[in-house]
Coordinates of N, CA and C in Angstrom, one line a residue:
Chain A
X148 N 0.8 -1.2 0.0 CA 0.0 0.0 0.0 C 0.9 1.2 0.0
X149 N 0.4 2.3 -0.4 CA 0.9 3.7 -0.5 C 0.6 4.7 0.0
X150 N 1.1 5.1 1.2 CA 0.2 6.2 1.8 C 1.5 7.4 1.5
X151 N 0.9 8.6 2.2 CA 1.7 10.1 2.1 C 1.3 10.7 3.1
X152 N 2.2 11.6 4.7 CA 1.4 12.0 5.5 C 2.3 13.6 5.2
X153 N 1.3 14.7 5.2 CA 1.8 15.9 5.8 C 1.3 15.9 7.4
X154 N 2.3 16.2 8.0 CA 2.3 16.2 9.4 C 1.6 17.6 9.8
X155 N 1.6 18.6 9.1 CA 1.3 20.0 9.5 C 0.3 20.2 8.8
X156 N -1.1 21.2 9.3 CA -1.9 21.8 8.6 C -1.7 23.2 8.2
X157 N -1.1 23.6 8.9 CA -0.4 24.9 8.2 C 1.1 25.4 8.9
X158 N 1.4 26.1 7.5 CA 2.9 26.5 8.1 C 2.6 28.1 8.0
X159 N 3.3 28.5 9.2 CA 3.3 30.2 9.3 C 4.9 30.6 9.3
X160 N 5.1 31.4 8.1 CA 6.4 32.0 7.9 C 6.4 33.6 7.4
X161 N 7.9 34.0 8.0 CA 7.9 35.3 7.3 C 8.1 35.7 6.2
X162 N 8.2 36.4 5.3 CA 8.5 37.0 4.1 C 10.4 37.3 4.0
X163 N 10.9 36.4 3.4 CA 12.4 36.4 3.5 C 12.7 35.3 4.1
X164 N 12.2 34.8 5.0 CA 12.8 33.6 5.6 C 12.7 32.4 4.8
X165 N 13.8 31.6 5.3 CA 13.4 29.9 4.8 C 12.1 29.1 5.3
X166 N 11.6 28.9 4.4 CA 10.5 28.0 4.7 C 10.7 25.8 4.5
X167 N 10.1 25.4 5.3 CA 10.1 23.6 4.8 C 8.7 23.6 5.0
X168 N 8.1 22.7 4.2 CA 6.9 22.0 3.9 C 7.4 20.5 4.1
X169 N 6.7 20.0 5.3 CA 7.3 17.8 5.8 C 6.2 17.3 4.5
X170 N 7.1 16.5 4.4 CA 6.6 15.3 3.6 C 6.8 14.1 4.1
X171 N 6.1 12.6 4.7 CA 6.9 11.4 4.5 C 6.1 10.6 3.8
X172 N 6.5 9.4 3.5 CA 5.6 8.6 2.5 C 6.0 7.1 3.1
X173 N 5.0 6.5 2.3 CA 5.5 4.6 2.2 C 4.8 4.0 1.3
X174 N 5.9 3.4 0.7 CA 5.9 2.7 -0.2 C 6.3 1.0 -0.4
X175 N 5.8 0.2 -1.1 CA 6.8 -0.6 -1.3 C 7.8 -0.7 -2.9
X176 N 9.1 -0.7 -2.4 CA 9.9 -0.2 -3.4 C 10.1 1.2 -3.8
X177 N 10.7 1.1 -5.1 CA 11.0 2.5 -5.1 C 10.0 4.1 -5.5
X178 N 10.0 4.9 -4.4 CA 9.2 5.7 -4.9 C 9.0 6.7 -6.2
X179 N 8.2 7.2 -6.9 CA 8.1 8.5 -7.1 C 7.5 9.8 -6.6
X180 N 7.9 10.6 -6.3 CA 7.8 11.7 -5.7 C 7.1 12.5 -6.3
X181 N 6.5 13.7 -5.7 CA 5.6 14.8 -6.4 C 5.5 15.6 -5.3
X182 N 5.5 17.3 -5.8 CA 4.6 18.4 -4.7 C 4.3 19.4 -5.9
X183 N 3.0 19.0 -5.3 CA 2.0 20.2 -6.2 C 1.9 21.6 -5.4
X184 N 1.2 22.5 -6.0 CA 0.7 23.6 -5.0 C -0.8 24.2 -5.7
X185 N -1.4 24.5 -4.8 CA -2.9 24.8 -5.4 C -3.0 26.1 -5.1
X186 N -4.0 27.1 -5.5 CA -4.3 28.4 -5.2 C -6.0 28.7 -5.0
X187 N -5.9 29.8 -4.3 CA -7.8 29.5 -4.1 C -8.3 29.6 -6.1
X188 N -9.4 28.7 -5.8 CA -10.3 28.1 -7.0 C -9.5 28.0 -8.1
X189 N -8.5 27.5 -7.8 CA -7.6 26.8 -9.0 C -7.8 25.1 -9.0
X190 N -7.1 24.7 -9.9 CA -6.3 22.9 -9.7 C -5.0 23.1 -9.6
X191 N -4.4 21.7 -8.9 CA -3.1 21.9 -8.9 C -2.1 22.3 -9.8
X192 N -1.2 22.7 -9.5 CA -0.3 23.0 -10.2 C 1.3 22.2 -9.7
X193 N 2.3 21.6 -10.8 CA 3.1 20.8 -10.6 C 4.6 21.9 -10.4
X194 N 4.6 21.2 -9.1 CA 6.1 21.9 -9.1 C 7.6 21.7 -8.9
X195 N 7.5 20.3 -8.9 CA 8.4 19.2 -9.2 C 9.2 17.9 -8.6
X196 N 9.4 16.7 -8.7 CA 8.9 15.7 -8.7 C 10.7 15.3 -8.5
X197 N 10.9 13.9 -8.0 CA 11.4 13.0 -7.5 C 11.2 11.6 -8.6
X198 N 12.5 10.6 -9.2 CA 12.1 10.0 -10.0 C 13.5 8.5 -9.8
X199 N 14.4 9.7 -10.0 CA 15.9 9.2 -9.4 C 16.9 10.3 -9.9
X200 N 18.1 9.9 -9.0 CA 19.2 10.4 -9.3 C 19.4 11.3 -8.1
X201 N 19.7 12.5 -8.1 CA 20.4 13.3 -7.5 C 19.2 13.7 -6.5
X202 N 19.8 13.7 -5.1 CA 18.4 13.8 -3.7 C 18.0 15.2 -3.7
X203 N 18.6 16.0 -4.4 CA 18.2 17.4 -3.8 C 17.7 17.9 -5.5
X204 N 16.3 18.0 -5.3 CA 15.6 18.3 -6.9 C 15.0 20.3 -6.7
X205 N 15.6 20.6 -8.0 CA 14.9 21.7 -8.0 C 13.7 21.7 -8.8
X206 N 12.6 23.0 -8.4 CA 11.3 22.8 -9.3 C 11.2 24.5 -9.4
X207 N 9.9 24.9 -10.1 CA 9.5 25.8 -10.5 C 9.2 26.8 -9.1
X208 N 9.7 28.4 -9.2 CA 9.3 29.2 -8.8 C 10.1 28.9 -7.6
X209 N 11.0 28.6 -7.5 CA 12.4 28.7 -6.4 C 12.5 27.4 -5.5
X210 N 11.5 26.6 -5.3 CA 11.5 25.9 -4.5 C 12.4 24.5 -5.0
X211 N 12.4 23.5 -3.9 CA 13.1 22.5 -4.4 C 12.9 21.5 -3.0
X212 N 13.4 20.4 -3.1 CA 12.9 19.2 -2.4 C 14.2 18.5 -2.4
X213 N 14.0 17.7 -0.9 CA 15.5 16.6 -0.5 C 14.6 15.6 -0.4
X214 N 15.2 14.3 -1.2 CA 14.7 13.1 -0.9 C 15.5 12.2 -0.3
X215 N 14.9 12.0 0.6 CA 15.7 11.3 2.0 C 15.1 9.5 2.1
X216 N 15.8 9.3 1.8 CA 15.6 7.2 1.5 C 15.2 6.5 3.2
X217 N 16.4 6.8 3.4 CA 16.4 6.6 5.0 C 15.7 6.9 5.9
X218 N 15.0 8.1 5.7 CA 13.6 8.8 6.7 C 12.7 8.7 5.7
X219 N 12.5 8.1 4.5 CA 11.2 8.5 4.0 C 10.8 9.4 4.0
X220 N 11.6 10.3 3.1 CA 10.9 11.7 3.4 C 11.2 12.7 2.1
X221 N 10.3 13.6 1.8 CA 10.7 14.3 0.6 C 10.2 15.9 1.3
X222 N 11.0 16.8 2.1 CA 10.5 17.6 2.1 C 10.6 18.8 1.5
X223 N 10.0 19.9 0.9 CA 9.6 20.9 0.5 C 10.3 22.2 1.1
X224 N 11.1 22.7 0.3 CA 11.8 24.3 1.0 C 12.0 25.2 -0.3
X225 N 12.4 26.2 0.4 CA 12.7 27.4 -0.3 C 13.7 28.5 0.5
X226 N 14.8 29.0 0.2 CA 15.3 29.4 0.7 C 15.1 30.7 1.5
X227 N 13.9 31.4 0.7 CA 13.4 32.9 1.4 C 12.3 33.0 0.6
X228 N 10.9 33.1 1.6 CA 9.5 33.5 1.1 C 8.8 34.0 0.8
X229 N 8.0 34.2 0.0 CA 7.6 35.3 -1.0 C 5.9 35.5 -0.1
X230 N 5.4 36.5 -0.2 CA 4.2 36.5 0.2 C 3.3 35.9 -0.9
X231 N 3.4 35.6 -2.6 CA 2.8 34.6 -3.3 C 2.9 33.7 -2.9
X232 N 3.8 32.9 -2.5 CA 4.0 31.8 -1.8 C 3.0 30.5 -1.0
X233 N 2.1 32.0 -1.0 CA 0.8 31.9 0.1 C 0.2 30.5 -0.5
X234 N -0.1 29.7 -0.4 CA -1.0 28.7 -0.8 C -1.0 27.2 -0.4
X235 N -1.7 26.0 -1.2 CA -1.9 25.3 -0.1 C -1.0 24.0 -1.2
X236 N -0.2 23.2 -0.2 CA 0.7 22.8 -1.3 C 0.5 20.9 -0.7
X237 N 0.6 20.3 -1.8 CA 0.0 18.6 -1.2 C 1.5 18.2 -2.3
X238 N 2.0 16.9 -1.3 CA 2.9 16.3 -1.3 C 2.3 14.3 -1.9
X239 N 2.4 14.2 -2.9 CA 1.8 12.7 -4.0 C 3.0 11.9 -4.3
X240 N 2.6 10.3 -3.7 CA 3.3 9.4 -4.0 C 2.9 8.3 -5.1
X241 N 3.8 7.5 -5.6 CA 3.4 6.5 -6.8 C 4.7 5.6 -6.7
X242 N 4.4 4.3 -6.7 CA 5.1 3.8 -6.1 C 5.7 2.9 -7.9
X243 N 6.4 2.4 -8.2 CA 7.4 1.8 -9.5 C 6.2 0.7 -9.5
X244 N 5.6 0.7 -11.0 CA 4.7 -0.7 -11.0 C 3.5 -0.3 -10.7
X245 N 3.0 0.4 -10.0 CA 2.1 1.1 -10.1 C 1.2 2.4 -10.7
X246 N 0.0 2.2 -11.4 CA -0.8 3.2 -11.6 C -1.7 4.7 -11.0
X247 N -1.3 4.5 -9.6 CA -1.8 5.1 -9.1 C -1.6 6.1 -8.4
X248 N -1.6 7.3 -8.4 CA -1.1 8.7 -7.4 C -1.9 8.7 -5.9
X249 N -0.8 8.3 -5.0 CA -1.9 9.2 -3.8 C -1.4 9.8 -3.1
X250 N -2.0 11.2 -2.8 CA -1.8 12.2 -2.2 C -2.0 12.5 -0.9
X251 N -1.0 13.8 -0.2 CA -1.6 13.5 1.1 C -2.7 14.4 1.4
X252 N -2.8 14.9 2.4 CA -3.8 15.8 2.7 C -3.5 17.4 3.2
X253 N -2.4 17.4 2.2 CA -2.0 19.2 2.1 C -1.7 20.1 3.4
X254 N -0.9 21.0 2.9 CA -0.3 22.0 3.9 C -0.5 23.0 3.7
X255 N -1.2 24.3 4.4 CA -1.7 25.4 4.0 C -0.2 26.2 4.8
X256 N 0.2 27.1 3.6 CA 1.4 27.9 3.9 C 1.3 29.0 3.8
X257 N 1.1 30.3 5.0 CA 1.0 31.6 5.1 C 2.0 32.0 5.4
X258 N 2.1 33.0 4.5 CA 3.5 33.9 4.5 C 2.9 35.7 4.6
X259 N 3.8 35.6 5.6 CA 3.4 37.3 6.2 C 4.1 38.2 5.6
X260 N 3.6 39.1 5.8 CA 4.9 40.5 5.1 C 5.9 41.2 6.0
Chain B
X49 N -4.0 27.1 -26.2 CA -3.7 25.4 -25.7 C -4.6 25.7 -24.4
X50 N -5.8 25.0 -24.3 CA -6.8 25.1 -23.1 C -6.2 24.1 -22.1
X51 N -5.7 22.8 -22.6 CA -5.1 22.1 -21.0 C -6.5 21.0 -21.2
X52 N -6.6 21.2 -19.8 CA -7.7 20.0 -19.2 C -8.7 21.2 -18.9
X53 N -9.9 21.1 -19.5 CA -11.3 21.8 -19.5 C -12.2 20.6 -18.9
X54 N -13.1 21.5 -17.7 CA -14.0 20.7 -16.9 C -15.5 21.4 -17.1
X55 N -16.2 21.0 -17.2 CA -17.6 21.4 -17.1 C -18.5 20.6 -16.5
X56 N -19.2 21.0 -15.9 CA -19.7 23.0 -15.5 C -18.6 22.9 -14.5
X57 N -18.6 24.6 -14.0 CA -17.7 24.8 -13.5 C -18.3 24.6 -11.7
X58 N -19.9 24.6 -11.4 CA -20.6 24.8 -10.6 C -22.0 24.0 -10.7
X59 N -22.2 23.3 -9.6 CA -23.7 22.5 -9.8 C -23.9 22.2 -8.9
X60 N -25.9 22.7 -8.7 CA -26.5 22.0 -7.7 C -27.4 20.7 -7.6
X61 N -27.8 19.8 -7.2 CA -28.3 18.7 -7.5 C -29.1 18.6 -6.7
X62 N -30.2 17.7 -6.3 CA -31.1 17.3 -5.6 C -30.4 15.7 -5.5
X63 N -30.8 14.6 -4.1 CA -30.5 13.4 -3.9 C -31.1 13.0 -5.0
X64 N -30.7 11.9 -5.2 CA -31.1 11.2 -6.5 C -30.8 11.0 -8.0
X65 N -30.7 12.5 -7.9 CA -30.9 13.3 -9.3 C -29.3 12.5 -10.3
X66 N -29.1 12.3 -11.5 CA -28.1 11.8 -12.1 C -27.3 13.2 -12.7
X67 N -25.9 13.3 -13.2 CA -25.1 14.6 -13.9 C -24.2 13.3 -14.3
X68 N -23.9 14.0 -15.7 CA -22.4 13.8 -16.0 C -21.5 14.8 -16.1
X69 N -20.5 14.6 -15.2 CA -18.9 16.0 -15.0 C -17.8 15.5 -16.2
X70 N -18.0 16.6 -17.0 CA -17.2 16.6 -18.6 C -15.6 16.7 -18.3
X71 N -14.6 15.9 -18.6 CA -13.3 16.4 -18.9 C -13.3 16.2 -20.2
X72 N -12.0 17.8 -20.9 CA -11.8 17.1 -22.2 C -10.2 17.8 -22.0
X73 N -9.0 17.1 -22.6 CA -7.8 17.5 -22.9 C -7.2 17.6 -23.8
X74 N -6.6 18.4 -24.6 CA -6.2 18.7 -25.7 C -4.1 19.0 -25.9
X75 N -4.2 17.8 -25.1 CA -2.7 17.5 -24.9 C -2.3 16.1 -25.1
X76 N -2.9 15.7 -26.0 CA -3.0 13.8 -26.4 C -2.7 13.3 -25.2
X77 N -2.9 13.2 -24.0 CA -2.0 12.2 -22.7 C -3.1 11.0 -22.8
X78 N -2.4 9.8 -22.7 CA -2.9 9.0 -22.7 C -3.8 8.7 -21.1
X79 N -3.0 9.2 -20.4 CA -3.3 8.9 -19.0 C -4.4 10.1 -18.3
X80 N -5.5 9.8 -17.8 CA -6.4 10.8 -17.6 C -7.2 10.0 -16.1
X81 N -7.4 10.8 -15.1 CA -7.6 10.5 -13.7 C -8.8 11.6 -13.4
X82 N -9.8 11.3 -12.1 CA -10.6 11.9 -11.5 C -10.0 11.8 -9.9
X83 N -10.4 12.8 -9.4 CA -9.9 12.9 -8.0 C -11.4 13.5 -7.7
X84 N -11.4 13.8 -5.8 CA -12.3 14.6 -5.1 C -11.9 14.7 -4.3
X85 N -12.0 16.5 -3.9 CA -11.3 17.2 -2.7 C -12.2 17.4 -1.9
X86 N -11.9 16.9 -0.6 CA -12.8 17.4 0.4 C -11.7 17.7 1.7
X87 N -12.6 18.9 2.6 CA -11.3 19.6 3.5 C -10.9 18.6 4.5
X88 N -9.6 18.4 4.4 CA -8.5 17.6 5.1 C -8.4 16.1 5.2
X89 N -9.0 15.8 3.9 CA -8.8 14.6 3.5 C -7.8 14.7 2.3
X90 N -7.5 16.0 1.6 CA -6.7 15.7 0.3 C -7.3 15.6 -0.9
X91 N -6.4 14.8 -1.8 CA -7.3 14.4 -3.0 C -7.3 12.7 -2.9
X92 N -8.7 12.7 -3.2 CA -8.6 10.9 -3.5 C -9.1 10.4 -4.6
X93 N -8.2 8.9 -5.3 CA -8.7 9.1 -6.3 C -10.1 8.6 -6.9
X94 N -10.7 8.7 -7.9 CA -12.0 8.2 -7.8 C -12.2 7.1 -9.0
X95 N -11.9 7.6 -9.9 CA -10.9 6.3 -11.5 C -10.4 6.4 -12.3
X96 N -9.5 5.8 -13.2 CA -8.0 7.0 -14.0 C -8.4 5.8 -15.1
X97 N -7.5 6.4 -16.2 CA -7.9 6.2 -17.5 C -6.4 5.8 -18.3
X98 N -5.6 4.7 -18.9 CA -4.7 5.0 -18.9 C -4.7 4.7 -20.7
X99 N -5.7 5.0 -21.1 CA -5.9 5.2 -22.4 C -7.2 4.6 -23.3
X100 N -7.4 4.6 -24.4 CA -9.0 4.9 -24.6 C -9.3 3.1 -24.3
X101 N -10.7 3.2 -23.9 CA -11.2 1.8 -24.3 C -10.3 1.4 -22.8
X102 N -10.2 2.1 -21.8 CA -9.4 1.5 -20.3 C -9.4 2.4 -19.2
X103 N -10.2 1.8 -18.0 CA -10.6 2.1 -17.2 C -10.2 1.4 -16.2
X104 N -10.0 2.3 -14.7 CA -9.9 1.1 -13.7 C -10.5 2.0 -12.5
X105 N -10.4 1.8 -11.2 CA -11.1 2.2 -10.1 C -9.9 2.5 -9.2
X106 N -10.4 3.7 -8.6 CA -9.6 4.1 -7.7 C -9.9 4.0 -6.0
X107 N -9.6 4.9 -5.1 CA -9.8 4.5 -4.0 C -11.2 4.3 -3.3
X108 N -11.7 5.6 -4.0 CA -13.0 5.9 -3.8 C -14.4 5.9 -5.2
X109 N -14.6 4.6 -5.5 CA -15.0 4.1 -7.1 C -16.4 4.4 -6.7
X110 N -17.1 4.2 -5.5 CA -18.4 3.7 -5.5 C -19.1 5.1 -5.6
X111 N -20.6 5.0 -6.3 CA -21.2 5.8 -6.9 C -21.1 6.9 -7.8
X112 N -19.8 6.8 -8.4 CA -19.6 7.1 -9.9 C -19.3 5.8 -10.9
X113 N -19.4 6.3 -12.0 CA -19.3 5.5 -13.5 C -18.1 6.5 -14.7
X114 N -17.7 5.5 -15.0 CA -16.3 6.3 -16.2 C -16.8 5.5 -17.6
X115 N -15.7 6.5 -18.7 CA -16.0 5.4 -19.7 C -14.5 6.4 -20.1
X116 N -14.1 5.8 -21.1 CA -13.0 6.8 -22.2 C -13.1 6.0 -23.7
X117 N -14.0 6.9 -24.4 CA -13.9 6.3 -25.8 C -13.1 7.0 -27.0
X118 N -12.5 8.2 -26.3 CA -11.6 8.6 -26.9 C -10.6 9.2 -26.5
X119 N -9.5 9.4 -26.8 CA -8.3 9.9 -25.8 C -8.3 11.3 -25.1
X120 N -9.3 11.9 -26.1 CA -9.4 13.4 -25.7 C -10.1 13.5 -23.9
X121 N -11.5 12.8 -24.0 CA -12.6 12.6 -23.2 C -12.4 11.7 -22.0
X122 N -12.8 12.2 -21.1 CA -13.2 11.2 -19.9 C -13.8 11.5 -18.7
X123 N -15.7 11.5 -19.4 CA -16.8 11.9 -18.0 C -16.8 11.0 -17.2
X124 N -17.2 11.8 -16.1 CA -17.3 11.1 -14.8 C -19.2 11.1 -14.4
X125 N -19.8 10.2 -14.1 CA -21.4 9.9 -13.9 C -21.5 10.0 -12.5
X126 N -22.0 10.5 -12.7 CA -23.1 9.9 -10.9 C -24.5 9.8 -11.3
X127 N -24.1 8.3 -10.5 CA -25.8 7.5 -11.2 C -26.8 8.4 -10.4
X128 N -26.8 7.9 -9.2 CA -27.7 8.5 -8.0 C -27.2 9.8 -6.5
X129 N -26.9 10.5 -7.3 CA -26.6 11.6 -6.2 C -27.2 11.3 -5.2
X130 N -25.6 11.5 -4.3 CA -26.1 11.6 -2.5 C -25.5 12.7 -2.1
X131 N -25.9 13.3 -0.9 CA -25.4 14.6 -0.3 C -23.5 13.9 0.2
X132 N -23.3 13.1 0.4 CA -22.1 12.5 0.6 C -20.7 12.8 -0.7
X133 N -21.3 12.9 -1.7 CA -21.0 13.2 -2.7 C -20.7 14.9 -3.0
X134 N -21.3 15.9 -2.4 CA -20.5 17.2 -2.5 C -19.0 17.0 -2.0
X135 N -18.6 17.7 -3.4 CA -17.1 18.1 -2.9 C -17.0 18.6 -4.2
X136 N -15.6 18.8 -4.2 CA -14.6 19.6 -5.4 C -14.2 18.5 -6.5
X137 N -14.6 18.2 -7.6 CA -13.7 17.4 -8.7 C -12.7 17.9 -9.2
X138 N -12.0 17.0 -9.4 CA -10.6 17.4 -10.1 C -10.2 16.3 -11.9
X139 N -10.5 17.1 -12.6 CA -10.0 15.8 -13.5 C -8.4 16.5 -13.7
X140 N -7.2 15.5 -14.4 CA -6.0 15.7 -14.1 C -6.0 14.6 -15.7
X141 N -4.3 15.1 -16.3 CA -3.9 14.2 -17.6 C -2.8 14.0 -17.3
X142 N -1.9 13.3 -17.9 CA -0.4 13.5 -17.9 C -0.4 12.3 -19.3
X143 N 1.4 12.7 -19.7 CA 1.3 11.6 -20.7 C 1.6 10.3 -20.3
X144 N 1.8 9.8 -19.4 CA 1.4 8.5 -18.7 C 1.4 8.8 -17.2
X145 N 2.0 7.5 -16.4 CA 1.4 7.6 -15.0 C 2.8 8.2 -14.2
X146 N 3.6 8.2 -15.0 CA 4.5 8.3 -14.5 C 5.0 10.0 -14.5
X147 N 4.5 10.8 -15.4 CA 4.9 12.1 -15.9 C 4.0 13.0 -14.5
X148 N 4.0 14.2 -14.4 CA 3.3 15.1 -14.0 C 2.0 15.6 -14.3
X149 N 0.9 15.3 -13.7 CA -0.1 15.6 -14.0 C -0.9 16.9 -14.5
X150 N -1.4 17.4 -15.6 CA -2.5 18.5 -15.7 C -3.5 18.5 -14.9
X151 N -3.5 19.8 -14.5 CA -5.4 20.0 -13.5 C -5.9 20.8 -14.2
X152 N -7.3 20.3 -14.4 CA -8.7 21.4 -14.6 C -9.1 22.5 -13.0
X153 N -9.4 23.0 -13.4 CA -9.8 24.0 -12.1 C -10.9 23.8 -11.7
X154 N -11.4 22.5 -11.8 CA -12.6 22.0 -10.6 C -13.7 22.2 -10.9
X155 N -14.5 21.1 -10.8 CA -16.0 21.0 -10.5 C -16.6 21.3 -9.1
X156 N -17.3 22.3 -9.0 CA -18.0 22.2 -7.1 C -19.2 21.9 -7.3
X157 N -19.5 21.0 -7.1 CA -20.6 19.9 -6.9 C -21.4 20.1 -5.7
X158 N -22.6 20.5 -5.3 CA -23.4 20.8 -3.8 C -24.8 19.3 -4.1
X159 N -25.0 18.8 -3.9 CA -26.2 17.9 -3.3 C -26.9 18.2 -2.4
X160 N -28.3 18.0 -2.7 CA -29.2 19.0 -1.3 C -29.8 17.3 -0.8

């Protein structure tokens, strides 16, 4: 089975600061990774993903992700936060051999000025 | 290039009552999925498509119907609306299962 937990329902950060968004997952075998980010009355949007190779992946709009084998964990940062930033961001697993994405149950990220 | 287009974008139903929720994509992806958002559960999936004439069930299959008879298309049914059934749809494409998915910007679905 394939689960994905965000441990946090929201993260509160400043405007400049580093931000992390937790991710862990389980799988059997090897994963694929994913973190989307949504906006009010939008659909997701992909912001980049885990597949193989090199553990620390960059994605769109500054952010980027460490994938950690040993903790099961893929989590979400950015070096310094934008007040766009603002929005609610879900962390999706898929496991090799499998069809199916599942997602966790998202992290609302407010970023102050 | 429209992406993944959902229609309607809003609907109210009565219990009982049947709709079909339209996706169409205009990105040939073979691979095409239905999700439903509801608050702090995430997305889950409901049944993905991994190309025409193929269907399968996702986590949450029961009281919808799929079909894909063409690569473009893939409605989602609800036979018998229940109030259980409000939430947000999501249809999503990618070119297989393994690429990153497209999102439509949702169906909000209310059941009275």
């Amino acid at each position: 089975a394939q689960s994905v937990a965000q441990p946090e329902d929201q993260v509160n950060v400043a405007e400049g600061n580093p931000l992390t968004v937790k991710c862990t997952y389980s799988v059997s075998g090897n994963p694929y990774l994913f973190w989307y980010v949504q906006y009010p009355n939008r659909g997701l949007q992909f912001l980049l993903k885990y597949i193989t190779g090199d553990n620390l992946v960059k994605g769109s709009y500054g952010f980027e992700a460490e994938f950690n084998k040993s903790q099961t964990s893929f989590h979400l940062k950015k070096p310094s936060a934008l007040v766009s930033d603002s929005a609610l961001y879900f962390c999706a697993v898929r496991a090799t051999g499998f069809q199916k994405l599942v997602f966790g149950t998202g992290t609302r990220l407010l970023v102050s000025p | 290039n429209a992406g993944v287009t959902q229609t309607p974008k809003f609907q109210v139903l009565k219990t009982g009552q049947s709709m079909t929720l339209q996706c169409a994509q205009d990105m040939n992806h073979e691979y095409m999925s239905w999700y439903r958002q509801d608050p702090g559960m995430g997305l889950r999936l409901i049944h993905y498509s991994v190309g025409a004439g193929i269907t399968d069930q996702g986590e949450v299959p029961n009281g919808y119907n799929v079909s894909r008879s063409t690569t473009e298309d893939f409605p989602l049914r609800l036979l018998s609306a229940a109030p259980s059934q409000t939430s947000v749809y999501f249809c999503a494409s990618s070119p297989d299962s393994h690429q990153p998915q497209h999102f439509g910007d949702g169906t909000r679905l209310s059941i009275l």
